[in-house]
Coordinates of C-alpha atoms in Angstrom, one line a residue:
Chain A
M1 CA -5.4 22.3 -24.4
K2 CA -3.5 19.3 -23.4
I3 CA -4.4 19.4 -19.9
K4 CA -7.5 20.8 -20.9
L5 CA -7.6 16.2 -22.9
V6 CA -6.3 14.8 -19.8
I7 CA -9.0 16.5 -17.2
I8 CA -11.3 15.0 -19.9
L9 CA -9.8 11.7 -19.8
L10 CA -10.1 11.7 -16.3
I11 CA -13.6 12.3 -15.7
V12 CA -14.0 9.8 -17.9
L13 CA -11.8 7.3 -16.4
Q14 CA -13.7 8.2 -13.6
S15 CA -17.2 7.3 -14.8
V16 CA -15.8 3.8 -16.0
C17 CA -14.6 3.2 -12.7
K18 CA -17.9 4.1 -11.2
S19 CA -19.2 1.7 -13.8
Q20 CA -17.4 -0.9 -11.9
E21 CA -17.8 -0.8 -8.8
P22 CA -20.1 -3.7 -7.9
D23 CA -17.0 -5.5 -8.2
S24 CA -14.9 -3.8 -6.6
V25 CA -16.9 -3.5 -3.4
L26 CA -17.3 -7.3 -3.8
V27 CA -13.6 -6.4 -2.7
K28 CA -13.5 -4.0 -0.8
N29 CA -16.7 -3.6 0.2
Y30 CA -15.7 -1.3 3.6
K31 CA -12.7 0.7 2.4
I32 CA -12.8 4.4 3.2
D33 CA -11.2 7.0 0.9
F34 CA -11.2 10.1 2.6
A35 CA -8.5 12.6 2.3
V36 CA -5.2 11.9 -0.7
P37 CA -2.2 10.3 1.3
E38 CA 0.0 13.3 1.3
Q39 CA 3.7 12.4 3.7
P40 CA 5.6 14.5 5.5
A41 CA 8.8 12.4 3.4
F42 CA 7.0 13.8 0.4
N43 CA 7.2 17.3 0.6
I44 CA 9.7 17.8 2.1
L45 CA 11.1 17.1 -1.0
G46 CA 9.8 20.0 -2.8
T47 CA 8.0 18.3 -5.6
N48 CA 5.6 20.8 -4.8
P49 CA 6.8 24.4 -4.0
S50 CA 2.8 24.4 -0.8
D51 CA 3.9 23.7 2.6
I52 CA 0.6 22.6 3.8
L53 CA 0.7 19.2 4.4
R54 CA -3.2 17.9 4.6
P55 CA -4.1 16.0 7.4
S56 CA -5.4 12.1 5.4
D57 CA -6.0 8.7 6.4
V58 CA -4.5 6.2 8.3
K59 CA -3.9 3.4 6.1
S60 CA -0.7 0.2 6.4
L61 CA 0.9 1.6 3.7
S62 CA 0.7 4.4 1.4
V63 CA 2.4 5.4 -2.4
I64 CA 2.8 8.8 -3.5
L65 CA 4.9 9.2 -7.0
P66 CA 4.7 12.6 -8.3
Q67 CA 5.0 14.3 -11.3
F68 CA 4.5 11.4 -14.2
Y69 CA 2.9 13.6 -17.6
N70 CA 5.7 16.0 -18.0
G71 CA 3.1 18.4 -20.3
S72 CA 3.2 15.8 -23.1
D73 CA 4.6 12.2 -22.4
I74 CA 3.9 10.2 -19.1
I75 CA 7.2 9.5 -17.7
I76 CA 8.8 7.1 -15.0
P77 CA 8.5 9.4 -11.9
Q78 CA 11.7 11.5 -10.5
A79 CA 11.1 11.1 -7.1
I80 CA 8.4 8.3 -4.7
S81 CA 7.4 8.9 -1.0
M82 CA 5.6 6.5 0.5
E83 CA 4.1 5.8 4.5
V84 CA 3.1 3.1 7.0
A85 CA 1.8 3.0 10.0
P86 CA 4.2 0.6 11.7
F87 CA 2.1 -0.4 15.4
L88 CA -0.6 -1.1 13.1
L89 CA 1.2 -3.4 11.3
I90 CA 2.8 -5.0 14.3
K91 CA -1.0 -5.5 16.4
N92 CA -2.1 -6.5 13.5
N93 CA -3.1 -9.4 14.2
T94 CA -3.7 -9.1 18.3
I95 CA -5.3 -5.4 18.5
K96 CA -8.5 -5.2 20.8
L97 CA -11.3 -2.1 20.1
N98 CA -10.5 -1.0 23.4
E99 CA -6.9 -1.4 23.4
F100 CA -7.0 1.0 20.4
D101 CA -9.6 3.4 22.0
K102 CA -7.1 4.2 24.4
K103 CA -3.5 4.8 22.2
P104 CA -5.3 6.0 19.3
W105 CA -2.4 8.2 18.6
L106 CA -0.1 5.5 18.6
Y107 CA -2.1 3.2 15.5
N108 CA -2.3 6.7 13.5
F109 CA 1.3 7.0 14.1
R110 CA 2.8 7.2 10.7
I111 CA 6.4 6.9 9.1
S112 CA 6.9 7.9 5.9
I113 CA 9.9 7.4 3.2
G114 CA 11.5 9.3 0.4
T115 CA 13.5 9.8 -2.1
S116 CA 14.3 11.9 -5.6
K117 CA 17.1 12.7 -8.0
E118 CA 18.2 16.3 -8.9
D119 CA 20.6 17.7 -11.0
I120 CA 22.5 20.9 -9.6
N121 CA 24.9 22.6 -11.4
E122 CA 25.4 19.6 -13.9
V123 CA 25.6 17.0 -10.3
K124 CA 22.9 14.7 -9.8
Y125 CA 22.5 14.6 -6.7
S126 CA 19.7 11.5 -4.9
K127 CA 17.8 13.3 -1.7
I128 CA 16.6 11.1 0.6
A129 CA 13.4 11.9 3.1
L130 CA 12.4 10.2 6.7
G131 CA 8.7 11.5 8.8
G132 CA 7.1 11.1 10.7
R133 CA 3.0 12.4 12.2
I134 CA 0.5 12.3 14.3
T135 CA -2.7 12.6 14.0
L136 CA -4.7 14.7 17.6
I137 CA -7.6 15.3 15.8
N138 CA -9.4 12.6 13.2
E139 CA -13.4 13.5 13.8
G140 CA -14.1 11.7 10.5
D141 CA -12.4 8.1 11.1
L142 CA -14.3 5.8 10.9
K143 CA -12.3 3.3 13.3
S144 CA -13.0 5.2 16.1
D145 CA -16.4 7.0 15.7
K146 CA -18.1 5.3 18.6
K147 CA -21.7 6.6 17.1
Y148 CA -20.7 5.2 13.9
R149 CA -19.7 2.3 15.8
K150 CA -22.9 2.2 18.0
E151 CA -24.8 2.0 15.1
L152 CA -22.9 -0.4 13.2
Q153 CA -23.7 -2.7 16.7
K154 CA -27.7 -2.1 17.4
L155 CA -28.0 -3.8 13.8
M156 CA -25.0 -6.0 13.9
Q157 CA -27.9 -7.0 17.9
L158 CA -30.3 -7.2 15.9
E159 CA -29.0 -9.6 13.3
V160 CA -27.4 -12.5 15.6
K161 CA -31.5 -11.9 17.8
T162 CA -33.3 -12.3 14.9
E163 CA -30.9 -15.3 13.7
N164 CA -31.4 -17.1 17.4
D165 CA -34.5 -17.0 17.8
Y166 CA -35.4 -18.7 14.0
K167 CA -32.8 -21.2 15.6
V168 CA -35.6 -22.2 18.9
E169 CA -38.6 -21.5 15.9
F170 CA -36.1 -24.4 13.7
L171 CA -35.9 -27.0 17.0
K172 CA -39.2 -26.9 18.0
S173 CA -40.4 -27.4 14.1
K174 CA -38.2 -30.1 13.7
G175 CA -39.1 -31.1 17.1
I176 CA -35.3 -32.1 17.7
T177 CA -33.3 -30.6 21.3
M178 CA -30.1 -28.5 21.1
T179 CA -28.1 -32.0 21.9
D180 CA -29.1 -33.6 18.2
F181 CA -28.5 -30.9 16.5
I182 CA -25.3 -29.8 16.7
S183 CA -24.3 -33.7 16.6
N184 CA -26.0 -33.8 13.6
E185 CA -24.3 -31.5 10.5
E186 CA -27.2 -32.4 7.9
Y187 CA -29.6 -30.7 10.8
K188 CA -27.1 -27.2 11.1
N189 CA -27.1 -27.0 7.8
E190 CA -30.2 -27.3 7.0
F191 CA -30.3 -24.5 9.4
E192 CA -28.4 -22.7 7.7
N193 CA -30.6 -22.8 4.7
Y194 CA -33.9 -22.4 6.6
L195 CA -32.0 -18.9 7.7
I196 CA -31.5 -17.7 4.1
K197 CA -35.5 -18.2 3.4
K198 CA -36.3 -17.2 6.3
Q199 CA -34.1 -13.6 5.7
S200 CA -35.7 -13.6 2.7
E201 CA -39.3 -13.0 3.9
S202 CA -38.1 -11.2 6.2
T203 CA -39.2 -7.8 6.6
I204 CA -35.9 -6.5 8.9
K205 CA -33.4 -5.5 6.4
N206 CA -30.2 -7.8 7.4
I207 CA -27.8 -5.9 7.6
S208 CA -24.7 -8.5 5.9
R209 CA -25.7 -7.5 1.9
R210 CA -24.2 -6.1 0.5
D211 CA -26.6 -2.6 -0.6
T212 CA -27.0 -2.0 3.0
L213 CA -23.7 -2.0 4.1
N214 CA -22.5 -0.2 1.9
K215 CA -25.3 2.8 2.1
I216 CA -24.2 2.7 6.1
K217 CA -20.3 3.4 4.4
E218 CA -21.3 5.3 1.3
N219 CA -23.4 7.9 3.5
Y220 CA -20.4 7.7 6.4
K221 CA -18.1 8.8 3.8
K222 CA -20.7 12.1 2.2
E223 CA -21.4 13.3 5.6
N224 CA -17.5 12.9 6.9
W225 CA -14.5 13.7 4.6
N226 CA -14.5 17.2 6.0
K227 CA -14.8 16.5 9.7
R228 CA -12.8 18.0 11.8
K229 CA -8.8 17.2 12.1
L230 CA -5.4 17.7 13.5
D231 CA -1.8 16.8 12.2
I232 CA 1.5 17.4 13.6
A233 CA 4.4 16.8 11.3
Y234 CA 8.3 16.4 11.6
A235 CA 10.6 15.2 8.0
Y236 CA 14.8 15.7 7.9
L237 CA 15.8 15.7 3.7
G238 CA 19.6 15.1 3.5
V239 CA 21.2 15.2 0.3
S240 CA 24.8 13.0 -1.4
P241 CA 26.0 13.8 -5.1
D242 CA 25.8 9.8 -5.4
S243 CA 24.0 7.5 -4.0
I244 CA 26.7 6.6 -1.1
I245 CA 24.7 6.3 2.4
K246 CA 27.7 8.0 4.1
N247 CA 27.8 10.8 2.1
I248 CA 25.1 12.4 2.9
K249 CA 24.7 16.1 4.4
S250 CA 21.3 17.5 6.0
K251 CA 19.6 19.3 4.1
K252 CA 16.3 20.6 6.1
H253 CA 14.2 19.6 8.8
S254 CA 11.3 20.6 8.8
T255 CA 7.6 20.8 10.9
W256 CA 3.7 20.8 9.8
L257 CA 0.8 22.1 11.6
T258 CA -2.6 21.4 10.1
F259 CA -6.1 21.7 11.2
G260 CA -9.0 21.1 9.0
Y261 CA -12.9 22.1 9.5
P262 CA -15.8 21.8 7.6
L263 CA -17.3 24.7 6.2
T264 CA -21.3 23.4 5.2
K265 CA -21.3 19.8 3.8
K266 CA -19.2 20.2 0.8
G267 CA -16.4 22.2 1.8
Q268 CA -13.4 22.2 4.0
H269 CA -10.7 25.0 5.3
L270 CA -7.4 23.7 5.7
I271 CA -4.9 26.2 7.7
G272 CA -1.5 25.5 7.6
L273 CA 1.9 26.2 9.4
N274 CA 5.6 25.1 9.0
Y275 CA 8.7 26.1 9.7
T276 CA 11.8 24.3 7.9
Y277 CA 15.1 25.6 9.4
V278 CA 17.6 25.0 5.6
Y279 CA 21.3 24.2 5.9
A280 CA 22.9 25.8 2.6
D281 CA 26.7 25.7 1.2
S282 CA 27.5 29.0 -1.2
L283 CA 32.0 29.1 -2.3
N284 CA 33.6 31.5 0.0
K285 CA 35.6 33.3 -2.4
M286 CA 38.7 34.7 0.0
T287 CA 39.2 31.1 0.7
D288 CA 38.0 29.3 -2.7
Q289 CA 36.1 27.1 -0.2
I290 CA 32.5 25.8 -0.1
D291 CA 30.9 27.3 3.6
R292 CA 27.6 25.9 5.1
F293 CA 25.5 28.5 6.9
K294 CA 22.0 28.3 8.3
Y295 CA 18.8 29.6 7.9
S296 CA 14.4 29.5 8.3
T297 CA 11.8 29.9 6.3
L298 CA 8.0 30.1 8.2
S299 CA 5.2 29.5 6.1
L300 CA 2.0 29.9 6.9
G301 CA -1.0 28.5 4.6
T302 CA -4.9 27.9 3.2
R303 CA -6.3 26.0 1.9
F304 CA -10.9 25.7 0.5
Y305 CA -12.2 22.4 -1.2
Y306 CA -15.0 22.5 -1.9
G307 CA -17.6 19.0 -3.4
S308 CA -17.8 15.3 -2.9
N309 CA -15.3 13.0 -1.3
D310 CA -14.6 11.7 -4.7
F311 CA -14.0 14.9 -6.9
K312 CA -13.1 17.7 -5.2
G313 CA -11.5 21.4 -6.7
F314 CA -10.0 23.5 -4.1
I315 CA -7.5 26.7 -3.8
E316 CA -5.1 27.8 -1.5
G317 CA -3.2 31.8 -0.5
Q318 CA 0.5 31.3 0.7
Y319 CA 2.7 34.0 2.5
K320 CA 5.6 32.3 3.3
F321 CA 9.3 34.5 4.9
S322 CA 12.3 32.9 4.5
G323 CA 15.5 34.1 6.3
L324 CA 18.1 33.1 3.5
N325 CA 17.5 36.9 2.0
D326 CA 14.3 37.7 3.9
S327 CA 12.1 37.8 1.2
H328 CA 8.2 37.6 1.7
N329 CA 6.6 34.8 -1.5
W330 CA 3.3 34.4 -2.4
L331 CA 1.8 31.3 -4.0
L332 CA -2.1 31.0 -4.7
N333 CA -2.5 27.1 -6.2
T334 CA -5.4 25.3 -7.7
G335 CA -6.0 22.4 -8.9
T336 CA -8.8 19.1 -8.9
E337 CA -8.1 15.8 -6.5
I338 CA -10.8 12.9 -8.1
N339 CA -10.9 9.1 -6.4
I340 CA -10.3 7.3 -9.8
K341 CA -11.4 4.6 -8.1
E342 CA -10.6 2.3 -4.3
G343 CA -7.6 3.5 -2.9
I344 CA -5.8 5.3 -6.5
W345 CA -6.0 9.3 -6.1
L346 CA -4.8 11.5 -9.3
V347 CA -4.8 15.4 -7.8
F348 CA -3.6 18.1 -10.4
N349 CA -2.6 21.3 -10.3
I350 CA -1.9 24.5 -11.0
G351 CA -0.1 27.9 -9.1
Y352 CA 1.6 30.6 -9.8
Y353 CA 4.7 31.9 -7.3
V354 CA 6.4 35.2 -6.6
N355 CA 9.9 34.8 -4.8
D356 CA 10.8 37.8 -2.9
I357 CA 7.7 40.6 -3.2
N358 CA 8.9 43.5 -1.6
K359 CA 12.0 44.1 -4.9
N360 CA 11.9 45.4 -7.8
N361 CA 13.1 41.4 -8.6
S362 CA 11.3 39.7 -7.5
K363 CA 10.8 36.2 -9.5
K364 CA 6.9 34.8 -10.8
S365 CA 6.7 32.2 -12.1
F366 CA 4.0 28.7 -13.1
Y367 CA 4.5 26.0 -12.0
S368 CA 2.0 22.2 -12.5
G369 CA 1.8 19.2 -10.4
F370 CA 0.3 15.5 -11.3
S371 CA 0.5 12.6 -8.7
L372 CA -0.4 9.5 -8.9
R373 CA -1.5 8.4 -5.0
F374 CA -2.1 5.1 -3.8
S375 CA -4.0 4.0 -0.3
Chain B
M1 CA -16.8 -25.1 16.3
V2 CA -18.6 -27.9 18.0
E3 CA -16.2 -28.3 21.7
K4 CA -16.9 -30.6 25.2
V5 CA -16.1 -28.9 28.8
K6 CA -14.9 -30.5 31.3
I7 CA -16.6 -28.9 35.4
N8 CA -15.9 -30.0 38.7
P9 CA -19.9 -30.2 39.5
N10 CA -18.3 -30.2 42.9
G11 CA -16.4 -27.5 42.8
E12 CA -16.6 -23.8 42.8
R13 CA -18.6 -21.6 40.9
V14 CA -17.5 -21.4 36.9
K15 CA -17.3 -18.4 34.7
I16 CA -17.7 -17.7 31.1
E17 CA -15.6 -14.7 28.8
I18 CA -16.6 -14.4 25.6
S19 CA -13.5 -12.0 24.3
F20 CA -12.6 -10.3 20.8
T21 CA -9.6 -9.6 19.7
G22 CA -9.0 -7.7 16.0
L23 CA -11.0 -4.1 15.2
I24 CA -14.1 -5.0 14.8
V25 CA -17.7 -4.3 15.6
A26 CA -18.7 -7.4 17.6
S27 CA -22.2 -8.3 19.0
Y28 CA -23.3 -11.4 20.5
E29 CA -25.9 -13.2 22.1
Y30 CA -25.0 -15.3 24.7
L31 CA -27.1 -18.4 25.1
L32 CA -27.2 -21.3 27.7
W33 CA -29.9 -24.4 26.2
E34 CA -31.2 -27.0 28.7
A35 CA -29.4 -30.9 28.4
Q36 CA -31.9 -32.8 25.4
S37 CA -34.2 -30.1 25.3
N38 CA -34.8 -27.2 22.8
T39 CA -35.5 -25.0 26.0
V40 CA -33.7 -22.1 26.0
L41 CA -32.4 -21.4 29.8
E42 CA -30.2 -18.0 29.5
T43 CA -29.8 -15.2 27.0
H44 CA -27.6 -12.5 27.3
Q45 CA -26.6 -9.9 24.8
G46 CA -23.3 -8.3 24.6
N47 CA -20.8 -6.6 22.4
N48 CA -16.5 -5.4 22.1
Q49 CA -17.4 -2.2 22.9
N50 CA -16.6 -2.8 27.4
P51 CA -14.4 -5.7 27.6
H52 CA -15.3 -5.7 31.1
D53 CA -19.2 -7.0 30.7
D54 CA -18.7 -10.1 29.1
D55 CA -18.6 -13.4 31.7
Y56 CA -21.4 -14.9 33.2
L57 CA -21.8 -17.6 36.4
L58 CA -23.8 -21.3 35.2
P59 CA -26.6 -21.6 37.6
M60 CA -25.8 -23.6 40.5
P61 CA -25.8 -26.2 41.8
L62 CA -23.3 -26.9 39.5
A63 CA -24.2 -30.8 38.9
N64 CA -27.2 -29.3 37.0
N65 CA -25.2 -27.4 34.6
I66 CA -23.6 -31.3 33.2
G67 CA -24.6 -31.6 29.1
R68 CA -26.1 -28.3 28.4
I69 CA -25.1 -26.2 26.0
I70 CA -23.4 -23.3 26.1
D71 CA -24.4 -21.3 22.5
V72 CA -22.4 -18.2 21.4
R73 CA -23.2 -16.1 17.8
T74 CA -21.0 -13.2 17.1
R75 CA -21.9 -10.9 14.3
F76 CA -19.0 -9.0 13.5
V77 CA -18.1 -6.5 10.7
G78 CA -14.0 -5.8 10.6
L79 CA -13.7 -1.6 10.7
D80 CA -10.0 -1.8 8.5
P81 CA -10.3 -4.8 6.3
D82 CA -8.3 -3.9 4.4
D83 CA -5.0 -3.5 7.1
L84 CA -6.8 -4.9 10.2
K85 CA -7.9 -8.1 8.5
K86 CA -7.1 -10.8 11.6
Y87 CA -10.1 -12.3 13.6
E88 CA -11.0 -14.0 17.2
V89 CA -13.9 -14.8 18.8
K90 CA -13.0 -16.5 22.2
V91 CA -14.8 -17.8 24.8
E92 CA -13.3 -18.5 28.4
I93 CA -14.1 -21.1 30.7
F94 CA -13.2 -20.7 34.3
Q95 CA -12.6 -23.4 37.4
P96 CA -10.2 -21.7 40.6
N97 CA -6.9 -24.5 39.1
S98 CA -8.4 -24.9 35.8
I99 CA -8.9 -22.4 32.1
R100 CA -10.0 -24.1 28.8
Q101 CA -10.3 -21.7 25.8
V102 CA -12.8 -22.0 23.0
I103 CA -11.6 -20.2 19.3
D104 CA -12.9 -19.3 16.4
S105 CA -10.9 -17.2 14.5
G106 CA -10.6 -16.5 10.6
I107 CA -10.4 -12.7 8.1
V108 CA -13.1 -10.2 8.0
N109 CA -14.2 -9.2 5.0
G110 CA -15.6 -6.0 5.4
K111 CA -19.1 -7.6 5.6
S112 CA -21.1 -9.0 8.0
Q113 CA -19.9 -11.9 9.2
F114 CA -20.3 -14.4 11.8
S115 CA -18.8 -16.9 13.9
Q116 CA -20.8 -19.8 16.2
I117 CA -18.9 -21.3 19.3
Y118 CA -20.8 -24.1 20.4
I119 CA -19.4 -25.8 23.5
T120 CA -21.5 -29.2 26.1
I121 CA -20.7 -29.3 29.1
E122 CA -19.4 -32.8 30.4

C-alpha cells in the first residue's frame, strides 16, 4: 500500500514538474536526459542484484543515491556513487567539433567511484569501488548525430543569411555606408531593433525562438531514447574493516558488456553480460586461520523497456552461474523510471531472486530498490 | 566587435581564416564590404563541420582592399551547454610574416546565439 502511495506521489510530482517546464527550459534549454545514469562503481557495490549495466548518456558528472526509502521512511543513503568524464572536463574550454568527431570514445570515457557500508558479523565494513567505461556505439547521442547537426546547421545558415539580408536593407534604407554603420553605436542598436521587428514580421521561423529549438530537442528525445548502444565497462571493489586505505583488501573485479537496440518506437531491448572475479575469506577450522580463495561468476541478462523517455517501465530476467558452489541462480526484476525534472530521475524496482535453483535447499527472496539519480 | 587590421598592400596575398572552438553547431556568413559604400563585394557561407574549407583570399590588387570591411556573422547552438560551456569564434588574417587574430568568445546558453565580428582593413 505504501509503495502504491509513493508511486502515486511520484506521478503527481512529475506532473507538477511538467507544469513548471517553461522556467526549467529557459535555464537548461538544450539538455537531453535520456537514460538514467548507471555506473560500474555503483553496480559492483552490489546494492542491487541485477548485473546488467545499462548504457547511459555521457555527463561530466552524475551521482547515484540508492535506497533512500526503506519502506516506511525516507532515510540517509548508506551508499553513494559518482561518475565523471575526465577528458570532457579537461578539454572543456578548448574542444573543437572535428576533434570530438575523430575520437568520440575518448570523450565518452568515464570513471566512477562509489562507497558503501555493510555489516558483516557485527563488523561495519567499508566498501570502495572504482570503475571505468567506454561507449563504443551510441546512436542516440545528440552531440555526435551528424544528421541532427546538419538539420541545425541549415537552420542557422538560413537565419544568418536572413540577418545579413536585413543588414543590407537597413543600410540602404538609412542611406549610410558600412563604414558609417560600424563606427556608430546608435546605428548598431537601431539595427538590432530593426532585426527584431523584421523577424517578428517574417514568415520564416526564427530558430532563436525558444519553442522552435525545444521542438527539435523534444522530437530528438522522443525518437532517439531507445537507439542502438554498446557499452563496455570494468570495476574494482575493495573492502576494509575500518576506513583506513591501507587495510583495503581486494574483493571483486567485474566487467560488463551491454548492447541495447530499439524494439518498435516505444521499446528497447538490452542484453547484458557480466563476468566477476571474487575474492572470499573462510575460516580454516584446522589451523583456525582465515584462508583466501577465489571464484568467478558469469551472468547473462535481458531487459525490456517500454514507454517514453520520461516515463517507462521495464521487465528483466537474468541467469547467473556462481563458481562458489557451482550454483545456478535466477532473477526476475520489474520497475519504472521517471524523469521528474531535467537531470533528476527516480528509479523503483521490485524483484524475485532464486539462489541455487537446482538444489533442494534453494533460497528464494523478494527484494526492492528505490534510487535517486542526478546527471 | 569592431577591429582594425593593417595589411601590406605591396606584400603577398592575404588569407582570412575562420575557426571555432567549443562543442557547437555553427554556421556563418563572410561578407567583404566595399570601402565607404553599402555594397557587398564577396559573400561566402560556411560552417564548423569541416575546418579545412573556411579560408578566403582578399582580392587582388591588395591596395584596393584598404578601407574595406570584413564582416563575419555567426549563428550557433551549444551541443552540451551543461558540460561544455565556452565558445570562441576566431578570424585570422595571414600575410607572410604577419598573423593577426580577432577573437569573440563567451558562454553558450543552449539557445541560438550570434557572434558578430567586423574588421576594417588598413
